[in-house]
Tab-separated table of C-alpha atoms in Angstrom:
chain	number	residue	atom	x	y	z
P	120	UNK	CA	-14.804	-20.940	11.336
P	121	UNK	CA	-16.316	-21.298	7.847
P	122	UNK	CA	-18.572	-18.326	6.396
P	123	UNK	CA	-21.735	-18.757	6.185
P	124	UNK	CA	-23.086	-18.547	2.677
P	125	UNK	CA	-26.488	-18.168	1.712
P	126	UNK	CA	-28.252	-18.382	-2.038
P	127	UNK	CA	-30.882	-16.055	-0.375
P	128	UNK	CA	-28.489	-13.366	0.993
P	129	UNK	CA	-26.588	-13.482	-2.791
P	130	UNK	CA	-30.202	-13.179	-4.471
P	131	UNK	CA	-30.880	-10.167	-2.107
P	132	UNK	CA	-27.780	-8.297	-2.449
P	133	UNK	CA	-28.149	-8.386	-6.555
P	134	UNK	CA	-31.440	-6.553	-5.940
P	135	UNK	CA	-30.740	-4.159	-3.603
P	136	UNK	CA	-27.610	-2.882	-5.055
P	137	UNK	CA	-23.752	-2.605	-4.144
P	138	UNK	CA	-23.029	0.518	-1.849
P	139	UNK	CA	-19.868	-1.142	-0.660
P	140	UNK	CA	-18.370	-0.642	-3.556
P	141	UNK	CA	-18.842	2.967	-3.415
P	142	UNK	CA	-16.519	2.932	-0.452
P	143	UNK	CA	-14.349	0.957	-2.041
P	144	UNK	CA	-13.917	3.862	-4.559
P	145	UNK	CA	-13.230	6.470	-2.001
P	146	UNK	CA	-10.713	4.360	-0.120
P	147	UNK	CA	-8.973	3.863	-4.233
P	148	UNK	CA	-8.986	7.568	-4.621
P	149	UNK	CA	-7.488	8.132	-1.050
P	150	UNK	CA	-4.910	5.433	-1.843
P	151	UNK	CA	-4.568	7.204	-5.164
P	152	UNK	CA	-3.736	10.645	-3.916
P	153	UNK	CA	-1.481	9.096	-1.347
P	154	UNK	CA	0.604	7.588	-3.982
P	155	UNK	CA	1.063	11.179	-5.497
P	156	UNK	CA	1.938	12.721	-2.690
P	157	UNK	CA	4.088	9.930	-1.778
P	158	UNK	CA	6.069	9.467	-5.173
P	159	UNK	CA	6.303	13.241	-6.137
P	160	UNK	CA	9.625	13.394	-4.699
P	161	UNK	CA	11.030	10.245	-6.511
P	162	UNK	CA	9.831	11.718	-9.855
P	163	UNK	CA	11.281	15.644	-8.956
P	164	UNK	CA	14.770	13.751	-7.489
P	165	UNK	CA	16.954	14.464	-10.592
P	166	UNK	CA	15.364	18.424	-10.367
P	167	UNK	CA	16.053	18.103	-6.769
P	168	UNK	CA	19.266	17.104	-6.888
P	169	UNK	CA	20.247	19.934	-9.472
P	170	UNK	CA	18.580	22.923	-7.111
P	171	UNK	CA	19.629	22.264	-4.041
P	172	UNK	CA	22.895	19.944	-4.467
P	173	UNK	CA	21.629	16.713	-2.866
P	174	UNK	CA	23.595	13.569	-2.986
P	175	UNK	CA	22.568	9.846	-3.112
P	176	UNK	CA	23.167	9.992	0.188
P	177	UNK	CA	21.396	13.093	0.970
P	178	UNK	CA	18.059	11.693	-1.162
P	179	UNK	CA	18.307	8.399	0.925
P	180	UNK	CA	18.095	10.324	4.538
P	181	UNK	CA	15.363	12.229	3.315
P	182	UNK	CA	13.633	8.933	2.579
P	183	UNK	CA	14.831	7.676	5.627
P	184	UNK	CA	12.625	10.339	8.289
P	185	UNK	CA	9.472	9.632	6.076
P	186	UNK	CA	10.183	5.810	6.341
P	187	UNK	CA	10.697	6.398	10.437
P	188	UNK	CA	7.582	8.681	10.597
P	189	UNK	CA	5.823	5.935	8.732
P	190	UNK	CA	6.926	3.137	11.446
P	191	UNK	CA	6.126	5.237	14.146
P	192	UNK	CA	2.734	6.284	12.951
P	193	UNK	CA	1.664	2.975	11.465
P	194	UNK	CA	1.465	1.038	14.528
P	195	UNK	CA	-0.315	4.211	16.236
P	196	UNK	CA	-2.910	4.900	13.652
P	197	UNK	CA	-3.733	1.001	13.552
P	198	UNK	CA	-4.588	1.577	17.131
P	199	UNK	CA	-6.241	4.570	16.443
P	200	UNK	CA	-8.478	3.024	14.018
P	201	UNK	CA	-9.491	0.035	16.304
P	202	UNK	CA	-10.541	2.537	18.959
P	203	UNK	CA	-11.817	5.432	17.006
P	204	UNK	CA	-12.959	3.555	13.661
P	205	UNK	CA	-12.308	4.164	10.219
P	206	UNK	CA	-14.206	7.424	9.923
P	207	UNK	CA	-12.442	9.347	11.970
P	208	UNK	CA	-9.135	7.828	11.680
P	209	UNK	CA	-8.575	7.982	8.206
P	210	UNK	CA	-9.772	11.990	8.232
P	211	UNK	CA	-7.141	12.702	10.814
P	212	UNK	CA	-4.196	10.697	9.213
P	213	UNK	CA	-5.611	12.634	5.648
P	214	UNK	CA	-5.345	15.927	7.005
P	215	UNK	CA	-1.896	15.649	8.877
P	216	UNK	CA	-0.249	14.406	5.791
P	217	UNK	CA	-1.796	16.564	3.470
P	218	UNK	CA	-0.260	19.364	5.721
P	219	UNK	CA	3.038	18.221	5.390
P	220	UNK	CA	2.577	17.357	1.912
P	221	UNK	CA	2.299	20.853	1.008
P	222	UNK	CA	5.046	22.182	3.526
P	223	UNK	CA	7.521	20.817	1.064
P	224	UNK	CA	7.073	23.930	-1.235
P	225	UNK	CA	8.252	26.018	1.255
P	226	UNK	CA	11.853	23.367	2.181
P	227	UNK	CA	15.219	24.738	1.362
P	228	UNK	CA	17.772	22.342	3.024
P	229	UNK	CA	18.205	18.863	3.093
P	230	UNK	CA	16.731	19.283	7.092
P	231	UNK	CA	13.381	21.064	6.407
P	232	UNK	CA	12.864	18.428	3.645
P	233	UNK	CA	13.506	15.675	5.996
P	234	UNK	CA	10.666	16.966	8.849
P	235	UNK	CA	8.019	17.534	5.811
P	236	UNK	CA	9.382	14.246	4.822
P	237	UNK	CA	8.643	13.379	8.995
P	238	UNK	CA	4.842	14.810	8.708
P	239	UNK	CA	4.258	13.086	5.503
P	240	UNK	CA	5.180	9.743	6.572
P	241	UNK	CA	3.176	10.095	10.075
P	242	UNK	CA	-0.134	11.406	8.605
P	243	UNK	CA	0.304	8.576	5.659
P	244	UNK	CA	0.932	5.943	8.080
P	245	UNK	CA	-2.314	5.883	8.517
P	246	UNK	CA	-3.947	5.231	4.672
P	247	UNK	CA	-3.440	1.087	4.894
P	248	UNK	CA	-4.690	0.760	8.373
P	249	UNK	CA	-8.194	2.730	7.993
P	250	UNK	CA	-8.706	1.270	4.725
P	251	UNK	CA	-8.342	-2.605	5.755
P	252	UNK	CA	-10.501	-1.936	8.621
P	253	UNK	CA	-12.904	-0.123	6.715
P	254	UNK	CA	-13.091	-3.384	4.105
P	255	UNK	CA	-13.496	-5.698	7.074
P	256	UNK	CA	-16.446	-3.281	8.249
P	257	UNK	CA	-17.959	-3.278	4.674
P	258	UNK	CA	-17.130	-6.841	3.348
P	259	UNK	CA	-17.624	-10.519	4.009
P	260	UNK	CA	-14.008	-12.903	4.364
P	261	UNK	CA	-14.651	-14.319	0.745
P	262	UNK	CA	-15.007	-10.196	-1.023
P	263	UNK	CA	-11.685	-8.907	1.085
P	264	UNK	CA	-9.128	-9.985	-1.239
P	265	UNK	CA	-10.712	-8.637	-3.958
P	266	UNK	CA	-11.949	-5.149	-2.317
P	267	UNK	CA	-8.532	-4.845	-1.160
P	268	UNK	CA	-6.747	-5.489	-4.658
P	269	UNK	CA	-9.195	-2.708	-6.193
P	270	UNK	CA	-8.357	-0.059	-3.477
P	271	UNK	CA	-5.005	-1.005	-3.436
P	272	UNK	CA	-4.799	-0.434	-7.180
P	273	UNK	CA	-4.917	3.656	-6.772
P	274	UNK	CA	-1.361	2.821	-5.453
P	275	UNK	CA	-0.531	2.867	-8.812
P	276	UNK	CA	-3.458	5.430	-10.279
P	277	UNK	CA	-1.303	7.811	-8.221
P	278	UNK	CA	2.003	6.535	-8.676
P	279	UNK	CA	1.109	7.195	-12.910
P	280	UNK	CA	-0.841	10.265	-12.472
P	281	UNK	CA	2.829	11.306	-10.383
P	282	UNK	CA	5.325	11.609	-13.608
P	283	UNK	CA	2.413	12.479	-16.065
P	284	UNK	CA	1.183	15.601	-13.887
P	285	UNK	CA	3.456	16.594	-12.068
P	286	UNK	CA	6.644	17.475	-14.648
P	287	UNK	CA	3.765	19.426	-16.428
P	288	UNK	CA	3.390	21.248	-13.136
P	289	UNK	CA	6.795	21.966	-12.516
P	290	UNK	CA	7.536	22.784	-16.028
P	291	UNK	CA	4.702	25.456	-15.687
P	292	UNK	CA	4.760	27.069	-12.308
P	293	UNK	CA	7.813	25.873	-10.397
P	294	UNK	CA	8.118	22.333	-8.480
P	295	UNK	CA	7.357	24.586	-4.740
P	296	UNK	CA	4.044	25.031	-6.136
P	297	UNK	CA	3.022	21.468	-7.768
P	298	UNK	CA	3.385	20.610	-3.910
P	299	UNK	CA	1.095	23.132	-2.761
P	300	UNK	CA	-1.578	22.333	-5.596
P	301	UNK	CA	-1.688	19.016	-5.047
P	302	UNK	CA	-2.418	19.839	-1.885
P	303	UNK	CA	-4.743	21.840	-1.809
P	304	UNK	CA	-6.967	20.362	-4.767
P	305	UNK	CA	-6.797	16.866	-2.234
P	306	UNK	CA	-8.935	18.204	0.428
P	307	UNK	CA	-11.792	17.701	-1.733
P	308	UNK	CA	-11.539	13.879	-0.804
P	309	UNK	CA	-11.826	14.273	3.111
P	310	UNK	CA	-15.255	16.319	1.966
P	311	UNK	CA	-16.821	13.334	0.555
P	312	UNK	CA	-15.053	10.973	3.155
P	313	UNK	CA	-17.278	12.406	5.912
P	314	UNK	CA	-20.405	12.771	3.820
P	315	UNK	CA	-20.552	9.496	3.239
P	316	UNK	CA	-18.585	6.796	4.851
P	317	UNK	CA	-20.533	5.142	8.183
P	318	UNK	CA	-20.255	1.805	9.759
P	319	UNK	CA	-22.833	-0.128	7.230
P	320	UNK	CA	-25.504	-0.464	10.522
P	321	UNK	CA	-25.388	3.153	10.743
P	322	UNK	CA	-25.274	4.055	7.013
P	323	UNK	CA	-29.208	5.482	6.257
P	324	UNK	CA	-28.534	4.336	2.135
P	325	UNK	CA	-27.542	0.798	2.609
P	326	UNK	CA	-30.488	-1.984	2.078
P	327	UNK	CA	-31.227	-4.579	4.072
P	328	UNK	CA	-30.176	-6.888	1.977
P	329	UNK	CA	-26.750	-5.679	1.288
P	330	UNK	CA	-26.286	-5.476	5.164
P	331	UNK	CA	-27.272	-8.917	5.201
P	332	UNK	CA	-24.148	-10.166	2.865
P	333	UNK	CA	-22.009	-7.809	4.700
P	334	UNK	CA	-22.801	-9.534	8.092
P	335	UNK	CA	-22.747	-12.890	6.473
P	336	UNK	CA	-20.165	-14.010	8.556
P	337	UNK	CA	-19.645	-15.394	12.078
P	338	UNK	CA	-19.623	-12.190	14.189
P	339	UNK	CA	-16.844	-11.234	15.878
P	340	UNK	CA	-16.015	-9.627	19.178
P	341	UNK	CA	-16.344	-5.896	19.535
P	342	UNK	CA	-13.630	-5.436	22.016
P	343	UNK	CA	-10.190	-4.728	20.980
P	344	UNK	CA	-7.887	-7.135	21.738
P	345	UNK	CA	-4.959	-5.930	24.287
P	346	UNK	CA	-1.582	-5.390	22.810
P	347	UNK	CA	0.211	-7.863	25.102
P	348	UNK	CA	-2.374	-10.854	23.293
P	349	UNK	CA	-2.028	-9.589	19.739
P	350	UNK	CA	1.940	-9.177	20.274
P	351	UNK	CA	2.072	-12.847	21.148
P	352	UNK	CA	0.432	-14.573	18.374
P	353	UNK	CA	2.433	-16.117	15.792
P	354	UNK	CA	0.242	-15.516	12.933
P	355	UNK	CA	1.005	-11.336	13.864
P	356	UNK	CA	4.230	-11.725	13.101
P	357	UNK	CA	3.748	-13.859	10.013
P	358	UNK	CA	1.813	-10.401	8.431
P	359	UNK	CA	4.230	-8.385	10.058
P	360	UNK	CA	7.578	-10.557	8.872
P	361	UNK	CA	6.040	-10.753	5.511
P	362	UNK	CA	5.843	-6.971	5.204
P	363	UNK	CA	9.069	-6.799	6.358
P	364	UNK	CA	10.612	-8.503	3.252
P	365	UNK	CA	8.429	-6.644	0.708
P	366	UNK	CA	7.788	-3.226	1.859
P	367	UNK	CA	11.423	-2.058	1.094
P	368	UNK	CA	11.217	-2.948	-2.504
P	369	UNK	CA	7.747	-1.629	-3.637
P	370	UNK	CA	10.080	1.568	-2.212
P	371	UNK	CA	12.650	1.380	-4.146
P	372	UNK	CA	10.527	0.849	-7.227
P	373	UNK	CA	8.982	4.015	-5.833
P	374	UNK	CA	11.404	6.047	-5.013
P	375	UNK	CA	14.556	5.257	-7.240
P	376	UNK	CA	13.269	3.935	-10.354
P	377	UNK	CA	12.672	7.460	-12.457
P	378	UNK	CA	16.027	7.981	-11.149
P	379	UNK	CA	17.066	5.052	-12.459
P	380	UNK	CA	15.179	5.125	-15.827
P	381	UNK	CA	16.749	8.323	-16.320
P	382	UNK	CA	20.578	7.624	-15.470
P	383	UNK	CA	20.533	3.821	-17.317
P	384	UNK	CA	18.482	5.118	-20.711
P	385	UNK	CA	19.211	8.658	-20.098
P	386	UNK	CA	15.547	9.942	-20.077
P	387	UNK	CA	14.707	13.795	-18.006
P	388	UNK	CA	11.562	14.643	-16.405
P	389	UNK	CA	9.415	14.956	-19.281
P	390	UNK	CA	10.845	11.724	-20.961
P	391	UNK	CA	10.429	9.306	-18.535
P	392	UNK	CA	6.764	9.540	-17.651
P	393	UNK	CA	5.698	7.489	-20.605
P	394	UNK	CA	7.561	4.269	-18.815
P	395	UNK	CA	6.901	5.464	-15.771
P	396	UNK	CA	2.930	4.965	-16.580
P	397	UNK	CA	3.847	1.330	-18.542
P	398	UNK	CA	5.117	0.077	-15.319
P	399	UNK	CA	2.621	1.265	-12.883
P	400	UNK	CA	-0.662	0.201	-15.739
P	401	UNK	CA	1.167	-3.217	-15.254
P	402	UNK	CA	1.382	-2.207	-11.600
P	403	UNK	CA	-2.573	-1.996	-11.547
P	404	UNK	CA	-3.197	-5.329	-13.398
P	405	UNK	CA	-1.196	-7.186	-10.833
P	406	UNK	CA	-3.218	-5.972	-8.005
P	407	UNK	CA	-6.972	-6.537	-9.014
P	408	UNK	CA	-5.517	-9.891	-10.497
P	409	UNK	CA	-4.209	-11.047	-6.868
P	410	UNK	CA	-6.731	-10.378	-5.373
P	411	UNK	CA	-9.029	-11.523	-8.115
P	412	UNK	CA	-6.860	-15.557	-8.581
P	413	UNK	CA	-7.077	-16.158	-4.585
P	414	UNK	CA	-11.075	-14.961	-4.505
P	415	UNK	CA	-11.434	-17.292	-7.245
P	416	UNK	CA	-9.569	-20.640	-5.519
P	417	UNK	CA	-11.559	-20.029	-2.644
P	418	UNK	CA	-14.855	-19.548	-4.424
P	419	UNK	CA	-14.190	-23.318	-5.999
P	420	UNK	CA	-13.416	-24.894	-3.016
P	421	UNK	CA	-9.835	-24.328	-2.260
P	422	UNK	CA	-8.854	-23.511	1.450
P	423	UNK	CA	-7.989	-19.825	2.500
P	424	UNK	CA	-4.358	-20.984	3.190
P	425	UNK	CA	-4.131	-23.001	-0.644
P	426	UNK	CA	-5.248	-19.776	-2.365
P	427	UNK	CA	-3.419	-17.063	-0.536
P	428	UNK	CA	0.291	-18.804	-0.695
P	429	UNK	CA	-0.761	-20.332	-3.760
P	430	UNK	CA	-1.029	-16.701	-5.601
P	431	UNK	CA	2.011	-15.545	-3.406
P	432	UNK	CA	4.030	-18.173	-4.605
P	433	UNK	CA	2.991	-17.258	-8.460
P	434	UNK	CA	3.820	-13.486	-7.749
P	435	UNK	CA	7.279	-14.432	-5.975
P	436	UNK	CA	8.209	-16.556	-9.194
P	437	UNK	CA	7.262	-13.296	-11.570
P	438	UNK	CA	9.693	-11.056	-9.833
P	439	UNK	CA	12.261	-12.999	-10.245
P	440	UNK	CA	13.543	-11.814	-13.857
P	441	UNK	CA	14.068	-8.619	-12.184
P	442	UNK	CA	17.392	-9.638	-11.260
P	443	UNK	CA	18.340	-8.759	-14.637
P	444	UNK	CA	17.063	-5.748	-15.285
P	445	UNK	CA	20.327	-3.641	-14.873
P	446	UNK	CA	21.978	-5.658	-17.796
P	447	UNK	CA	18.952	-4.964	-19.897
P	448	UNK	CA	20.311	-2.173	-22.607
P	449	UNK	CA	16.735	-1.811	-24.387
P	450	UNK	CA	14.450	0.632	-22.587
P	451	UNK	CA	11.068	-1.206	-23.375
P	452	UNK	CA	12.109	-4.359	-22.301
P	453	UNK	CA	13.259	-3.229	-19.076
P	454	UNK	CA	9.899	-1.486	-18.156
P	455	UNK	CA	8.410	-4.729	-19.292
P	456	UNK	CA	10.490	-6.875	-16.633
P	457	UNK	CA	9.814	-4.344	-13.884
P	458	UNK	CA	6.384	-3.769	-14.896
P	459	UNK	CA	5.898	-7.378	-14.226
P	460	UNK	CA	7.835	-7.068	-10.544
P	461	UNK	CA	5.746	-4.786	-9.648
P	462	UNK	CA	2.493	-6.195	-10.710
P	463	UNK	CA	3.361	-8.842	-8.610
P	464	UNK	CA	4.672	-7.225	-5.566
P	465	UNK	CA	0.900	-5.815	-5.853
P	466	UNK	CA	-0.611	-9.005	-5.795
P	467	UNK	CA	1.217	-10.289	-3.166
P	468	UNK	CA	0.648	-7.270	-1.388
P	469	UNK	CA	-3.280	-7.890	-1.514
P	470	UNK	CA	-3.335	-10.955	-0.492
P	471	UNK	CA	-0.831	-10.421	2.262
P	472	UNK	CA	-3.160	-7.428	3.852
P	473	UNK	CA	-5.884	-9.656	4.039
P	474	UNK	CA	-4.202	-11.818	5.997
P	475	UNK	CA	-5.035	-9.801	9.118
P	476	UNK	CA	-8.975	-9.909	8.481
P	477	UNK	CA	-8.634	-13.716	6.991
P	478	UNK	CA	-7.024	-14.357	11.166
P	479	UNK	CA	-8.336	-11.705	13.075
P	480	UNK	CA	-11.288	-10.710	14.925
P	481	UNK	CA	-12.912	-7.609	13.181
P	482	UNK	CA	-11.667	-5.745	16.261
P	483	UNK	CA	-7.831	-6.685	16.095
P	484	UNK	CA	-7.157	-5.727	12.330
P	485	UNK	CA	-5.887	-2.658	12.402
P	486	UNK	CA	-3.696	-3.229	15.126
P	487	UNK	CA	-2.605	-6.245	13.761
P	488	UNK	CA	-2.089	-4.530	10.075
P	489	UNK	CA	-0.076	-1.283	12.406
P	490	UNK	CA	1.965	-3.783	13.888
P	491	UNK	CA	3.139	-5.377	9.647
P	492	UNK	CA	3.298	-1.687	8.633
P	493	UNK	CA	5.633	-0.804	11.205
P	494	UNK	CA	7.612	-3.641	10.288
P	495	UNK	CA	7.949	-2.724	6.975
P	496	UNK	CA	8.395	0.424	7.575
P	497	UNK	CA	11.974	-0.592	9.279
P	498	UNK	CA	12.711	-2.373	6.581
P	499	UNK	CA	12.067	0.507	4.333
P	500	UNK	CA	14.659	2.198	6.367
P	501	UNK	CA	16.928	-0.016	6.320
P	502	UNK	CA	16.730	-0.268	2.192
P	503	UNK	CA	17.213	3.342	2.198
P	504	UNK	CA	20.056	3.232	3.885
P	505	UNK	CA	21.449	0.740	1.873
P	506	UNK	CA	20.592	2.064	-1.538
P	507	UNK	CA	22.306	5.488	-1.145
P	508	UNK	CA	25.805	2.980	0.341
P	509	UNK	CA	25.669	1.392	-2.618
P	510	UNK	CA	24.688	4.292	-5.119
P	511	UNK	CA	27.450	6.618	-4.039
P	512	UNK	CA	29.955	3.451	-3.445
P	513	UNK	CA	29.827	1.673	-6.333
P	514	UNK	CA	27.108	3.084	-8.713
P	515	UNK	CA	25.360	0.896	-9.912
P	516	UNK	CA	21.463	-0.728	-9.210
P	517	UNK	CA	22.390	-3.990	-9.707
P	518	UNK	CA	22.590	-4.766	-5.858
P	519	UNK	CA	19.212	-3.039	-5.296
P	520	UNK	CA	17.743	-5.252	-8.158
P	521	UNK	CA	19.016	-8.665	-6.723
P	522	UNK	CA	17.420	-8.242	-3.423
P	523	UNK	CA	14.646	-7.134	-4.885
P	524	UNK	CA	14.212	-10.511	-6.842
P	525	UNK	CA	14.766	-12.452	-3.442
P	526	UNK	CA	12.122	-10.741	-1.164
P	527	UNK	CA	9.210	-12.326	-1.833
P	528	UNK	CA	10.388	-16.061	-1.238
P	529	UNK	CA	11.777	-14.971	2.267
P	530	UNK	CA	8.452	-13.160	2.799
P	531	UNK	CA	6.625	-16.381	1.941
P	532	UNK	CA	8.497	-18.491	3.537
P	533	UNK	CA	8.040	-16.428	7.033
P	534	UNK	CA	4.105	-16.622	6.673
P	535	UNK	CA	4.411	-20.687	5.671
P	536	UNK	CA	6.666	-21.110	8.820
P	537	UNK	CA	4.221	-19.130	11.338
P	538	UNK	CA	1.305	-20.072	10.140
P	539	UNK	CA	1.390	-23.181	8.502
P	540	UNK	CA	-2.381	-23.604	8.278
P	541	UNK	CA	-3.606	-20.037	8.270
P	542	UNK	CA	-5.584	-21.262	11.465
P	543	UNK	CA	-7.804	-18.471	12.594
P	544	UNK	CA	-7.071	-16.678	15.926
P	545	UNK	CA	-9.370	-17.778	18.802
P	546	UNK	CA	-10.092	-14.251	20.302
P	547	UNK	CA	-10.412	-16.066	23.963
C-alpha cells in the first residue's frame, strides 16, 4: 500500500513543530554512548594486550562472547520490544549493559573479560531493536530512512568520542576507571529516556498536527505477529541475510582497525585518535547521506525497491577500494579509503534497517529487525574467529580487508533474490 500524503497534514506539521525529532536525538545519543562503550576495548587492545598478555587469539574470544551475547539477546529484545514497547525495552537493555560496561574495570583474566564482554553484548543487543521500533512509532514510511541514518550516525559520534576520550582517561586515571566513568556519567541518558519518550498518542507535548503526519500512513495491525509467520516470510530473511554479510565488517572496522592503524603506521594510543576521528567523521557523512539519497528517490517518484538497492548498490561499489588498503604505505590515504568503506557500510546499513518497517506491520519490526541482528551477530562471530586465525597465522590484514570489500554485493544480492520487488507483507 501507498502512503497517504496530504498538502494539509505537511502545512500542519510546519506549524506545529517537530517533536519527533527530539526523539530522534535521544535515540542518537543512546546509539552514541553505545558505540563508546562498545569500541573502548578496540581502542585500549594494544594497552590490553601489554597488561595482561593477551594474544590475537585471546582478543578475538573476548570478541567472540560479546558477539554470542549479542545474537542471543538481539532476537530476545526485538521480542521484547514488540510486546513491551520501546519505552521500556530500551531502559532495560540500557541498564543491563551499562552494568556490564562498567564491570570491565574490575576484569583480570582473559575469562572475567569475556562474561563482562557476555553482559555487554546482551544488554546492547537491544539498542537497534528499540530504536527502529521507536522510529516506526514516531515516523511516517517516507521520514524512516532518514530518521534512521541520523540516529544511526551516533554510531560513529561514539565510535570518535572512543579514541579522543578515552586515551586521555587512561592516560590520567588508569584504563579500570575510564570503564567505570563512562559508566557511570551514561545513566544520565536513561533519566531523560523516561521523562520524555511516549508512544506519540500518549505524549501530552505533541500537536495535533504533528500526530497527524505521524499517522499518515495506512494503519497497521496492533497484534504481534507469531514467530512461526514472521520466520516464514522470505522478505525476513532478506533483512536478516543482508545483515549477515555486513555486520562482521562494520566489526572489524570496530574492533581491529586502531590495532591495525597502530601496527601498519606504527601509531600508540594517543597517536592514533586523530585518524581514528577522520574515519568515523567520514563514517557520519555516509549515514545521514544514505538515508538522505533513498528519501530523496522516493520523494521524486522512484519506487521504495529503486531507491533502497539503488543507494545499496552505490555504497557496495565505494567499499570496494578497500581491498587495497593493506598495500597502502601513506597513513592519510589509507584513512581516506577506509573512511569511505565505512561511510558506506553506514549507508547501507540505514537503508537496510528500514527494510523491516518499509515490509512490516508496525507490530512485526522489532522482531523482524531481532531476527537480522541475530544473524549478524553469527556472522560477527564467525569474523572473529577468523580474524585472530589469520592474525596469529600469517599476520597480516590483507585477508580481513578482501572480504571486507566483497560483503556488500553478497548482502545485496540476498535482498534482490528474496525480495525482488520489496512487496509489502500482507499481515493476514
Amino acid at each position: 500500500m501507498e502512503p497517504v500524503h496530504s498538502d494539509g497534514i505537511e502545512r500542519a506539521v510546519t506549524r506545529a513543530g517537530r517533536y519527533r525529532w527530539g526523539i530522534v536525538a535521544l535515540l542518537f545519543m543512546a546509539t552514541c554512548i553505545n558505540y563508546v562503550d562498545r569500541q573502548m576495548i578496540g581502542v585500549l587492545k594494544p594497552t590490553l594486550s601489554k597488561d595482561l598478555g593477551w594474544t590475537e587469539t585471546d582478543f578475538a574470544n573476548v570478541i567472540f562472547f560479546f558477539q554470542f551475547a549479542y545474537a542471543i539477546g538481539y532476537i530476545g529484545f526485538g521480542r521484547i520490544v514488540d510486546v513491551i514497547g520501546a519505552r521500556m525495552g530500551y531502559a532495560v537493555a540500557f541498564v543491563v549493559w551499562q552494568i556490564a560496561h562498567i564491570a570491565h574495570g574490575g576484569a583480570y583474566s582473559v575469562t572475567q573479560f569475556a562474561m563482562a564482554r557476555f553482559g555487554l553484548g546482551l544488554g546492547e543487543s537491544g539498542n537497534f531493536p528499540a530504536g527502529i521500533k521507536a522510529v516506526t512509532e514516531w515516523f511516517p514510511a517516507k521520514e524512516r530512512a532518514f530518521a534512521i541514518g541520523v540516529f544511526n550516525a551516533g554510531a560513529n559520534v561514539g565510535a570518535i568520542v572512543t579514541p579522543l576520550a578515552v586515551p586521555w582517561l587512561t592516560v590520567a586515571y588508569g584504563w579500570r576507571m575510564a570503564f567505570v566513568v563512562t559508566g557511570v556519567v551514561s545513566f544520565v541518558w536513561l533519566v531523560l529516556w523516561l521523562v520524555f519518550y511516549r508512544r506519540p498518542r500518549e505524549h501530552a507535548k505533541l500537536s495535533g498536527g504533528e500526530l497527524a503526519w505521524i499517522e499518515q500512513d495506512p494503519v497497521d495491525p496492533i497484534e504481534p505477529m507469531p514467530w512461526r509467520r514472521i520466520a516464514t516470510i522470505r522478505e525476513t530473511w532478506a533483512f536478516a541475510l543482508g545483515k549477515f554479510f555486513i555486520d562482521p565488517i562494520w566489526w572489524f572496522f570496530l574492533f581491529w582497525l586502531p590495532g591495525y592503524l597502530g601496527t601498519r603506521y606504527n601509531l600508540d594510543l594517543l597517536s592514533f585518535g586523530p585518524p581514528l576521528v577522520a574515519i568515523y567523521l567520514l563514517s557520519d557523512l555516509g549515514s545521514v547521506a544514505g538515508g538522505w539519497l533513498s528519501s530523496t528517490l522516493i520523494a521524486r517518484g522512484r519506487t521504495v525497491n529503486f531507491a533502497r538497492k539503488m543507494t545499496m548498490f552505490i555504497c557496495a561499489c565505494a567499499v570496494l577500494p578497500v581491498l587495497f588498503a593493506q598495500s597502502i604505505d601513506n597513513l592519510w590515504v589509507a584513512v581516506l579509503v577506509i573512511g569511505i568503506a565505512t561511510a558506506a557500510h553506514q549507508a547501507f546499513s540505514a537503508n537496510l534497517y528500514t527494510l523491516p518497517s518499509d515490509l512490516f506491520p508496525r507490530a512485526a519490526v522489532g522482531s523482524v529487525v531481532g531476527i537480522g541482528g541475530t544473524v549478524g551477530a553469527i556472522g560477527g562471530m564467525l569474523m572473529a574467529k577468523y580474524a585472530g586465525y589469520v592474525l596469529d597465522g600469517i599476520g597480516s590484514y590483507a585477508p580481513l580487508f578482501y572480504v571486507a570489500g566483497s560483503a556488500y554485493f553478497l548482502a545485496l544480492l540476498a535482498v534482490h533474490l528474496l525480495s525482488p520487488r520489496l512487496k509489502r507483507v500482507d499481515a493476514k
